[in-house]
PDB file of C-alpha atoms in Angstrom:
ATOM      1  CA  MET G   1     -31.254  -8.776 -20.927  1.00 98.00           C
ATOM      2  CA  VAL G   2     -34.749 -10.250 -20.663  1.00 98.00           C
ATOM      3  CA  ILE G   3     -37.541  -8.516 -22.532  1.00 97.00           C
ATOM      4  CA  GLY G   4     -40.796  -9.231 -20.704  1.00 96.00           C
ATOM      5  CA  GLY G   5     -38.774 -10.477 -17.754  1.00 95.00           C
ATOM      6  CA  HIS G   6     -41.392  -9.458 -15.214  1.00 95.00           C
ATOM      7  CA  SER G   7     -44.040 -12.135 -15.877  1.00 89.00           C
ATOM      8  CA  GLY G   8     -44.613 -15.700 -17.037  1.00 89.00           C
ATOM      9  CA  PHE G   9     -41.740 -17.282 -18.952  1.00 91.00           C
ATOM     10  CA  GLY G  10     -39.700 -14.103 -18.686  1.00 94.00           C
ATOM     11  CA  GLU G  11     -39.908 -13.954 -14.912  1.00 95.00           C
ATOM     12  CA  ALA G  12     -38.884 -17.597 -14.573  1.00 95.00           C
ATOM     13  CA  ILE G  13     -35.959 -17.067 -16.956  1.00 97.00           C
ATOM     14  CA  SER G  14     -34.845 -13.907 -15.150  1.00 97.00           C
ATOM     15  CA  ARG G  15     -34.938 -15.622 -11.762  1.00 97.00           C
ATOM     16  CA  ARG G  16     -33.019 -18.615 -13.086  1.00 97.00           C
ATOM     17  CA  PHE G  17     -30.324 -16.401 -14.627  1.00 98.00           C
ATOM     18  CA  VAL G  18     -29.979 -14.355 -11.422  1.00 98.00           C
ATOM     19  CA  ALA G  19     -29.629 -17.589  -9.440  1.00 97.00           C
ATOM     20  CA  GLU G  20     -26.824 -18.647 -11.761  1.00 96.00           C
ATOM     21  CA  GLY G  21     -24.923 -15.415 -11.069  1.00 96.00           C
ATOM     22  CA  ALA G  22     -25.827 -13.333 -14.105  1.00 97.00           C
ATOM     23  CA  ARG G  23     -26.364  -9.594 -13.885  1.00 97.00           C
ATOM     24  CA  VAL G  24     -29.881  -9.339 -15.282  1.00 98.00           C
ATOM     25  CA  VAL G  25     -31.795  -6.379 -16.657  1.00 98.00           C
ATOM     26  CA  ILE G  26     -35.497  -6.857 -17.350  1.00 98.00           C
ATOM     27  CA  ALA G  27     -37.620  -4.593 -19.532  1.00 98.00           C
ATOM     28  CA  GLY G  28     -41.328  -4.115 -20.086  1.00 96.00           C
ATOM     29  CA  ARG G  29     -43.855  -1.421 -20.878  1.00 94.00           C
ATOM     30  CA  ARG G  30     -45.202  -0.858 -17.335  1.00 94.00           C
ATOM     31  CA  ALA G  31     -42.650   0.809 -15.079  1.00 95.00           C
ATOM     32  CA  ASP G  32     -44.334  -0.104 -11.778  1.00 95.00           C
ATOM     33  CA  VAL G  33     -44.719  -3.804 -12.619  1.00 95.00           C
ATOM     34  CA  VAL G  34     -41.172  -4.060 -13.936  1.00 96.00           C
ATOM     35  CA  ALA G  35     -39.727  -2.311 -10.887  1.00 96.00           C
ATOM     36  CA  ASP G  36     -41.573  -4.602  -8.477  1.00 96.00           C
ATOM     37  CA  ALA G  37     -40.466  -7.738 -10.302  1.00 96.00           C
ATOM     38  CA  ALA G  38     -36.861  -6.607 -10.611  1.00 97.00           C
ATOM     39  CA  GLY G  39     -36.669  -5.710  -6.930  1.00 96.00           C
ATOM     40  CA  SER G  40     -38.028  -9.091  -5.877  1.00 97.00           C
ATOM     41  CA  MET G  41     -35.379 -11.045  -7.793  1.00 97.00           C
ATOM     42  CA  GLY G  42     -32.235  -8.929  -7.562  1.00 97.00           C
ATOM     43  CA  ALA G  43     -32.366  -7.672 -11.146  1.00 98.00           C
ATOM     44  CA  THR G  44     -32.470  -4.188 -12.645  1.00 97.00           C
ATOM     45  CA  GLY G  45     -35.692  -2.969 -14.239  1.00 97.00           C
ATOM     46  CA  THR G  46     -36.201  -0.570 -17.121  1.00 97.00           C
ATOM     47  CA  VAL G  47     -38.997   0.483 -19.450  1.00 97.00           C
ATOM     48  CA  CYS G  48     -39.209  -0.257 -23.163  1.00 97.00           C
ATOM     49  CA  ASP G  49     -41.954  -0.691 -25.738  1.00 97.00           C
ATOM     50  CA  ILE G  50     -40.405  -2.979 -28.339  1.00 97.00           C
ATOM     51  CA  THR G  51     -42.907  -1.917 -31.000  1.00 97.00           C
ATOM     52  CA  ASP G  52     -40.906   1.335 -31.180  1.00 98.00           C
ATOM     53  CA  ASP G  53     -37.548   0.781 -32.882  1.00 98.00           C
ATOM     54  CA  ALA G  54     -36.063   3.915 -31.336  1.00 98.00           C
ATOM     55  CA  GLN G  55     -36.919   2.696 -27.832  1.00 98.00           C
ATOM     56  CA  VAL G  56     -35.203  -0.641 -28.468  1.00 98.00           C
ATOM     57  CA  ALA G  57     -32.096   1.135 -29.764  1.00 98.00           C
ATOM     58  CA  ARG G  58     -32.098   3.414 -26.723  1.00 98.00           C
ATOM     59  CA  LEU G  59     -32.556   0.433 -24.376  1.00 98.00           C
ATOM     60  CA  VAL G  60     -29.501  -1.306 -25.778  1.00 98.00           C
ATOM     61  CA  ALA G  61     -27.414   1.869 -25.554  1.00 98.00           C
ATOM     62  CA  GLU G  62     -28.482   2.638 -21.983  1.00 97.00           C
ATOM     63  CA  VAL G  63     -27.960  -0.905 -20.712  1.00 97.00           C
ATOM     64  CA  THR G  64     -24.538  -1.081 -22.347  1.00 97.00           C
ATOM     65  CA  ALA G  65     -23.563   2.262 -20.834  1.00 97.00           C
ATOM     66  CA  SER G  66     -24.697   1.346 -17.320  1.00 96.00           C
ATOM     67  CA  HIS G  67     -23.877  -2.371 -17.152  1.00 96.00           C
ATOM     68  CA  GLY G  68     -21.229  -3.036 -19.781  1.00 97.00           C
ATOM     69  CA  ASP G  69     -21.373  -5.367 -22.764  1.00 97.00           C
ATOM     70  CA  ILE G  70     -24.482  -7.478 -23.283  1.00 98.00           C
ATOM     71  CA  HIS G  71     -23.791 -11.195 -23.700  1.00 98.00           C
ATOM     72  CA  VAL G  72     -27.273 -12.718 -23.605  1.00 98.00           C
ATOM     73  CA  ALA G  73     -30.698 -11.441 -24.620  1.00 98.00           C
ATOM     74  CA  VAL G  74     -34.021 -13.251 -24.331  1.00 98.00           C
ATOM     75  CA  ASN G  75     -37.231 -11.909 -25.851  1.00 98.00           C
ATOM     76  CA  CYS G  76     -40.341 -13.102 -24.013  1.00 94.00           C
ATOM     77  CA  ALA G  77     -42.668 -10.240 -24.951  1.00 92.00           C
ATOM     78  CA  GLY G  78     -46.033 -11.292 -26.301  1.00 84.00           C
ATOM     79  CA  PHE G  79     -49.769 -11.547 -25.855  1.00 81.00           C
ATOM     80  CA  GLU G  80     -52.593 -13.481 -27.480  1.00 78.00           C
ATOM     81  CA  GLN G  81     -56.158 -12.502 -28.339  1.00 82.00           C
ATOM     82  CA  SER G  82     -57.876 -15.510 -29.857  1.00 86.00           C
ATOM     83  CA  THR G  83     -59.718 -14.269 -32.948  1.00 92.00           C
ATOM     84  CA  PRO G  84     -61.081 -16.208 -35.947  1.00 95.00           C
ATOM     85  CA  ILE G  85     -59.843 -14.941 -39.299  1.00 96.00           C
ATOM     86  CA  ALA G  86     -63.410 -13.923 -40.153  1.00 97.00           C
ATOM     87  CA  ASP G  87     -63.270 -11.396 -37.289  1.00 95.00           C
ATOM     88  CA  LEU G  88     -59.592 -10.412 -37.535  1.00 95.00           C
ATOM     89  CA  THR G  89     -59.783  -6.651 -37.785  1.00 96.00           C
ATOM     90  CA  PRO G  90     -56.734  -4.590 -38.816  1.00 96.00           C
ATOM     91  CA  ASP G  91     -56.257  -3.117 -35.344  1.00 94.00           C
ATOM     92  CA  ARG G  92     -56.238  -6.529 -33.674  1.00 92.00           C
ATOM     93  CA  LEU G  93     -53.914  -8.065 -36.273  1.00 95.00           C
ATOM     94  CA  GLU G  94     -51.523  -5.137 -36.236  1.00 95.00           C
ATOM     95  CA  ALA G  95     -51.368  -5.044 -32.428  1.00 93.00           C
ATOM     96  CA  MET G  96     -50.369  -8.700 -32.157  1.00 91.00           C
ATOM     97  CA  HIS G  97     -47.870  -8.553 -35.016  1.00 95.00           C
ATOM     98  CA  ALA G  98     -46.382  -5.284 -33.762  1.00 96.00           C
ATOM     99  CA  VAL G  99     -45.260  -6.965 -30.546  1.00 95.00           C
ATOM    100  CA  GLN G 100     -44.628 -10.530 -31.645  1.00 93.00           C
ATOM    101  CA  LEU G 101     -43.117 -10.056 -35.092  1.00 97.00           C
ATOM    102  CA  THR G 102     -42.073  -6.478 -35.831  1.00 97.00           C
ATOM    103  CA  GLY G 103     -40.928  -5.769 -32.284  1.00 98.00           C
ATOM    104  CA  ALA G 104     -39.210  -9.125 -32.106  1.00 98.00           C
ATOM    105  CA  LEU G 105     -37.203  -8.271 -35.223  1.00 98.00           C
ATOM    106  CA  TYR G 106     -36.230  -4.910 -33.754  1.00 98.00           C
ATOM    107  CA  CYS G 107     -34.862  -6.759 -30.727  1.00 98.00           C
ATOM    108  CA  MET G 108     -33.010  -9.286 -32.854  1.00 98.00           C
ATOM    109  CA  ARG G 109     -31.391  -6.490 -34.816  1.00 98.00           C
ATOM    110  CA  HIS G 110     -30.305  -4.199 -31.993  1.00 98.00           C
ATOM    111  CA  PHE G 111     -29.258  -6.868 -29.509  1.00 98.00           C
ATOM    112  CA  GLY G 112     -27.628  -8.969 -32.245  1.00 98.00           C
ATOM    113  CA  ASN G 113     -25.572  -5.972 -33.322  1.00 98.00           C
ATOM    114  CA  ALA G 114     -24.625  -5.106 -29.746  1.00 98.00           C
ATOM    115  CA  ILE G 115     -23.493  -8.639 -28.932  1.00 98.00           C
ATOM    116  CA  ALA G 116     -21.570  -8.901 -32.201  1.00 98.00           C
ATOM    117  CA  ALA G 117     -19.859  -5.552 -31.608  1.00 97.00           C
ATOM    118  CA  HIS G 118     -17.827  -6.597 -28.558  1.00 97.00           C
ATOM    119  CA  GLY G 119     -16.474  -9.645 -30.356  1.00 95.00           C
ATOM    120  CA  ARG G 120     -16.700 -12.152 -27.503  1.00 96.00           C
ATOM    121  CA  GLY G 121     -19.884 -13.808 -28.674  1.00 95.00           C
ATOM    122  CA  GLY G 122     -23.198 -14.437 -27.036  1.00 98.00           C
ATOM    123  CA  ALA G 123     -26.717 -15.698 -27.516  1.00 98.00           C
ATOM    124  CA  PHE G 124     -30.190 -14.452 -28.357  1.00 98.00           C
ATOM    125  CA  VAL G 125     -33.240 -16.586 -27.562  1.00 98.00           C
ATOM    126  CA  SER G 126     -36.814 -15.923 -28.663  1.00 98.00           C
ATOM    127  CA  ILE G 127     -39.863 -17.515 -27.084  1.00 95.00           C
ATOM    128  CA  SER G 128     -42.192 -19.038 -29.656  1.00 94.00           C
ATOM    129  CA  SER G 129     -45.120 -21.426 -29.392  1.00 90.00           C
ATOM    130  CA  LEU G 130     -46.121 -24.848 -30.663  1.00 87.00           C
ATOM    131  CA  THR G 131     -49.161 -23.101 -32.121  1.00 86.00           C
ATOM    132  CA  ALA G 132     -46.777 -22.106 -34.929  1.00 92.00           C
ATOM    133  CA  HIS G 133     -46.687 -25.809 -35.869  1.00 93.00           C
ATOM    134  CA  ASN G 134     -50.056 -27.132 -34.687  1.00 90.00           C
ATOM    135  CA  PRO G 135     -52.931 -25.242 -36.353  1.00 90.00           C
ATOM    136  CA  SER G 136     -55.721 -24.261 -33.997  1.00 87.00           C
ATOM    137  CA  ARG G 137     -58.822 -22.123 -34.367  1.00 91.00           C
ATOM    138  CA  GLY G 138     -58.528 -18.442 -33.573  1.00 93.00           C
ATOM    139  CA  LEU G 139     -54.734 -18.273 -33.594  1.00 91.00           C
ATOM    140  CA  ALA G 140     -53.945 -17.047 -37.098  1.00 95.00           C
ATOM    141  CA  ALA G 141     -52.459 -13.735 -35.963  1.00 95.00           C
ATOM    142  CA  TYR G 142     -50.586 -15.085 -32.956  1.00 92.00           C
ATOM    143  CA  ALA G 143     -49.270 -18.263 -34.540  1.00 94.00           C
ATOM    144  CA  SER G 144     -48.270 -16.619 -37.820  1.00 96.00           C
ATOM    145  CA  ALA G 145     -46.206 -14.091 -35.890  1.00 96.00           C
ATOM    146  CA  LYS G 146     -44.479 -16.876 -33.952  1.00 95.00           C
ATOM    147  CA  ALA G 147     -43.819 -18.818 -37.162  1.00 96.00           C
ATOM    148  CA  GLY G 148     -42.290 -15.663 -38.621  1.00 97.00           C
ATOM    149  CA  VAL G 149     -40.000 -15.241 -35.625  1.00 97.00           C
ATOM    150  CA  GLU G 150     -38.859 -18.844 -35.907  1.00 97.00           C
ATOM    151  CA  TYR G 151     -37.922 -18.445 -39.560  1.00 98.00           C
ATOM    152  CA  ALA G 152     -36.297 -15.056 -38.985  1.00 98.00           C
ATOM    153  CA  SER G 153     -34.228 -16.652 -36.218  1.00 98.00           C
ATOM    154  CA  LYS G 154     -32.894 -19.229 -38.678  1.00 98.00           C
ATOM    155  CA  ILE G 155     -31.807 -16.405 -40.959  1.00 98.00           C
ATOM    156  CA  ALA G 156     -30.276 -14.491 -38.039  1.00 98.00           C
ATOM    157  CA  ALA G 157     -28.326 -17.595 -37.033  1.00 98.00           C
ATOM    158  CA  VAL G 158     -26.815 -17.674 -40.531  1.00 98.00           C
ATOM    159  CA  GLU G 159     -26.144 -13.947 -40.714  1.00 98.00           C
ATOM    160  CA  TYR G 160     -24.621 -13.553 -37.243  1.00 98.00           C
ATOM    161  CA  GLY G 161     -22.972 -16.962 -36.853  1.00 97.00           C
ATOM    162  CA  ASP G 162     -19.551 -15.902 -38.083  1.00 96.00           C
ATOM    163  CA  ARG G 163     -19.699 -13.011 -35.602  1.00 97.00           C
ATOM    164  CA  GLN G 164     -20.150 -15.521 -32.762  1.00 97.00           C
ATOM    165  CA  VAL G 165     -23.760 -14.626 -31.982  1.00 98.00           C
ATOM    166  CA  ARG G 166     -26.114 -17.597 -31.724  1.00 98.00           C
ATOM    167  CA  PHE G 167     -29.855 -17.349 -32.298  1.00 98.00           C
ATOM    168  CA  ASN G 168     -32.284 -19.966 -31.006  1.00 98.00           C
ATOM    169  CA  VAL G 169     -35.987 -20.310 -30.313  1.00 98.00           C
ATOM    170  CA  ILE G 170     -37.939 -22.147 -27.620  1.00 96.00           C
ATOM    171  CA  ALA G 171     -41.366 -23.211 -28.895  1.00 91.00           C
ATOM    172  CA  ALA G 172     -43.407 -23.611 -25.741  1.00 86.00           C
ATOM    173  CA  SER G 173     -46.342 -25.944 -25.313  1.00 77.00           C
ATOM    174  CA  LEU G 174     -49.413 -24.979 -23.279  1.00 72.00           C
ATOM    175  CA  ILE G 175     -48.044 -23.805 -19.932  1.00 68.00           C
ATOM    176  CA  GLU G 176     -49.869 -21.999 -17.167  1.00 66.00           C
ATOM    177  CA  THR G 177     -48.951 -18.305 -17.069  1.00 71.00           C
ATOM    178  CA  PRO G 178     -50.985 -15.128 -16.536  1.00 69.00           C
ATOM    179  CA  MET G 179     -51.668 -15.159 -20.300  1.00 69.00           C
ATOM    180  CA  THR G 180     -53.034 -18.727 -20.359  1.00 66.00           C
ATOM    181  CA  SER G 181     -54.583 -19.041 -16.900  1.00 65.00           C
ATOM    182  CA  ARG G 182     -58.127 -18.917 -18.307  1.00 72.00           C
ATOM    183  CA  ILE G 183     -57.504 -22.152 -20.244  1.00 70.00           C
ATOM    184  CA  PHE G 184     -56.451 -23.982 -17.094  1.00 59.00           C
ATOM    185  CA  ARG G 185     -59.894 -23.462 -15.602  1.00 73.00           C
ATOM    186  CA  TYR G 186     -61.102 -26.296 -17.849  1.00 69.00           C
ATOM    187  CA  GLU G 187     -59.670 -29.213 -15.898  1.00 77.00           C
ATOM    188  CA  PRO G 188     -61.023 -31.981 -18.199  1.00 79.00           C
ATOM    189  CA  ALA G 189     -59.128 -30.450 -21.139  1.00 75.00           C
ATOM    190  CA  ILE G 190     -55.931 -30.115 -19.097  1.00 69.00           C
ATOM    191  CA  GLN G 191     -56.254 -33.695 -17.852  1.00 77.00           C
ATOM    192  CA  ALA G 192     -56.633 -34.890 -21.432  1.00 73.00           C
ATOM    193  CA  LEU G 193     -53.388 -33.112 -22.334  1.00 73.00           C
ATOM    194  CA  ARG G 194     -51.614 -34.677 -19.360  1.00 75.00           C
ATOM    195  CA  GLU G 195     -52.696 -38.127 -20.485  1.00 75.00           C
ATOM    196  CA  VAL G 196     -51.257 -37.726 -23.997  1.00 76.00           C
ATOM    197  CA  THR G 197     -47.969 -36.263 -22.737  1.00 79.00           C
ATOM    198  CA  PRO G 198     -45.224 -38.892 -22.282  1.00 82.00           C
ATOM    199  CA  ARG G 199     -44.071 -37.403 -18.969  1.00 79.00           C
ATOM    200  CA  GLY G 200     -47.636 -37.441 -17.670  1.00 72.00           C
ATOM    201  CA  ARG G 201     -47.577 -33.822 -16.554  1.00 74.00           C
ATOM    202  CA  MET G 202     -47.930 -30.336 -17.961  1.00 63.00           C
ATOM    203  CA  SER G 203     -44.790 -28.363 -18.653  1.00 77.00           C
ATOM    204  CA  THR G 204     -43.944 -25.430 -16.372  1.00 85.00           C
ATOM    205  CA  VAL G 205     -42.279 -22.051 -16.688  1.00 88.00           C
ATOM    206  CA  ASP G 206     -39.245 -23.575 -14.955  1.00 88.00           C
ATOM    207  CA  ASP G 207     -38.863 -26.033 -17.833  1.00 91.00           C
ATOM    208  CA  ILE G 208     -38.676 -23.077 -20.211  1.00 92.00           C
ATOM    209  CA  ALA G 209     -36.172 -21.288 -17.975  1.00 95.00           C
ATOM    210  CA  LYS G 210     -33.905 -24.338 -17.897  1.00 96.00           C
ATOM    211  CA  ALA G 211     -34.021 -24.586 -21.686  1.00 96.00           C
ATOM    212  CA  ALA G 212     -33.128 -20.900 -21.997  1.00 97.00           C
ATOM    213  CA  LEU G 213     -30.211 -21.302 -19.590  1.00 97.00           C
ATOM    214  CA  PHE G 214     -28.904 -24.245 -21.612  1.00 97.00           C
ATOM    215  CA  LEU G 215     -29.214 -22.447 -24.953  1.00 97.00           C
ATOM    216  CA  CYS G 216     -27.580 -19.267 -23.635  1.00 97.00           C
ATOM    217  CA  GLY G 217     -24.766 -20.972 -21.753  1.00 95.00           C
ATOM    218  CA  PRO G 218     -21.571 -22.738 -22.831  1.00 93.00           C
ATOM    219  CA  GLU G 219     -23.280 -26.151 -22.906  1.00 93.00           C
ATOM    220  CA  GLY G 220     -25.377 -24.898 -25.817  1.00 95.00           C
ATOM    221  CA  GLY G 221     -22.442 -23.239 -27.510  1.00 94.00           C
ATOM    222  CA  PHE G 222     -22.715 -25.144 -30.801  1.00 94.00           C
ATOM    223  CA  ILE G 223     -26.491 -24.849 -31.164  1.00 96.00           C
TER     224      ILE G 223
END
């Protein structure tokens, strides 16, 4: 199961998992976009707004009923609206935290319980961001939500570990996706980042997909 599996990191992860032989279900809020993405990669698409706990519960029940036990879940849902704290209105703060913190916890709960229930183990991966560790202007709402998910994932790993469900997080660096494409218009800034990166290149969505595959597969079974 890949939440937000129709775009950016989620699309790359979904395609990688399909290529490896997994039966993949992707979910998002826009039925038409999800259906198009799922059809193009050989996955199944469904609709879910993770800010609604009842919808997440229903998603898990419906996927289990139609596809069998869930073994892996990846939550890629998120968006960012850069806003200084001085201008951080309640509606903007609540919207970002509803998706990236509250909704993320709903997913951890329902998918964690579903994976634990069948007793054969599995993995849950959340996508975070290095902005949770590297303070930057305008990212208080976004980065605080990601930091919260990272810490909640540590707790989930403790709580679900003896039920053979592993929780991990991938903290992504700046990578070009539909959400970040505007930043990549500033080539001098991107070139500066390339020059301070040991590999001499920017990371890609495929790098994230490979990390997710490792963490969800048997090679990452003790992480």
